[in-house]
């Protein structure tokens, strides 16, 4: 009895703490902490001084690594400054990432104390885009950079709709309760576009009302994205019909490409 209770307590324990840090105009950097080893990782720390300042709330923790989602300046632009100051490794998806010391491939893992961080190659926005997925105890989280936003997705700068659908499908297949930590606060404008696409979607309406009140909307969840993100819903016939008139002949990637073009000029 006591043992089973102990096991239950243990299974609910999570070693993971995540703190968002607002940077630049609308970027999010994140601090990822492992409570067991007292190690910290910075995700896309574009303004190092702001992220280091936020880490001061956790004086027992030591910075161990940088995780970079992709090579764009507003995500990777703080890496060199930090690497000059700390003897740490910077992870990323290609040598285009400023300061990268270790290039990750799909499904590679990185260890931060008790936390196993899995790299998901998610091309489309850039060809070196990596999302970082972590599962610990009952807690699951994914850092999605500029691949997936709350109720939106990144522009297809380097990849095709086929690349992006592959990436979004990987994120769709994560457990529903996975928390989604995205790279920009675009939620209100994304939801206005989502509403333009799906006028009768109550979940979008409710989320827009909420987002207008709270300001900072990170994290989302995979379950919520399935309900409110038009780019995650292009595989649903009810949604694709709203985007392409003759959806019966269109592939899911045709629909995704058309939807992205609509958003680009919205
Ligand atoms: Zn970007």
PDB file of N, CA and C and ligand atoms in Angstrom, residues 70 72 74-75 125-126 129 146 157 184, ligand 1:
ATOM      1  N   UNK A  70      16.673  27.366 -34.982  1.00  0.00           N
ATOM      2  CA  UNK A  70      17.067  27.554 -36.384  1.00  0.00           C
ATOM      3  C   UNK A  70      18.000  28.753 -36.505  1.00  0.00           C
ATOM      4  N   UNK A  72      18.027  31.700 -37.962  1.00  0.00           N
ATOM      5  CA  UNK A  72      17.660  33.118 -38.064  1.00  0.00           C
ATOM      6  C   UNK A  72      18.204  33.917 -36.874  1.00  0.00           C
ATOM      7  N   UNK A  74      17.134  36.346 -35.087  1.00  0.00           N
ATOM      8  CA  UNK A  74      16.324  36.633 -33.892  1.00  0.00           C
ATOM      9  C   UNK A  74      16.144  35.395 -32.998  1.00  0.00           C
ATOM     10  N   UNK A  75      16.804  34.293 -33.343  1.00  0.00           N
ATOM     11  CA  UNK A  75      16.812  33.102 -32.482  1.00  0.00           C
ATOM     12  C   UNK A  75      18.243  32.718 -32.081  1.00  0.00           C
ATOM     13  N   UNK A 125      10.161  26.187 -42.525  1.00  0.00           N
ATOM     14  CA  UNK A 125      10.513  27.594 -42.272  1.00  0.00           C
ATOM     15  C   UNK A 125      11.982  27.798 -42.679  1.00  0.00           C
ATOM     16  N   UNK A 126      12.881  26.968 -42.147  1.00  0.00           N
ATOM     17  CA  UNK A 126      14.257  26.848 -42.657  1.00  0.00           C
ATOM     18  C   UNK A 126      14.530  25.350 -42.808  1.00  0.00           C
ATOM     19  N   UNK A 129      15.672  23.602 -39.303  1.00  0.00           N
ATOM     20  CA  UNK A 129      14.824  23.821 -38.123  1.00  0.00           C
ATOM     21  C   UNK A 129      14.696  22.551 -37.277  1.00  0.00           C
ATOM     22  N   UNK A 146      10.089  28.663 -34.877  1.00  0.00           N
ATOM     23  CA  UNK A 146       9.246  29.296 -35.893  1.00  0.00           C
ATOM     24  C   UNK A 146       8.595  28.255 -36.800  1.00  0.00           C
ATOM     25  N   UNK A 157      10.048  29.790 -45.694  1.00  0.00           N
ATOM     26  CA  UNK A 157      11.147  30.533 -46.321  1.00  0.00           C
ATOM     27  C   UNK A 157      12.048  29.632 -47.160  1.00  0.00           C
ATOM     28  N   UNK A 184       7.344  33.033 -31.099  1.00  0.00           N
ATOM     29  CA  UNK A 184       6.873  34.433 -31.217  1.00  0.00           C
ATOM     30  C   UNK A 184       5.461  34.572 -30.654  1.00  0.00           C
TER      31      UNK A 184
HETATM   32 ZN1  LIG B   1      12.724  32.299 -38.208  1.00  0.00          ZN
END
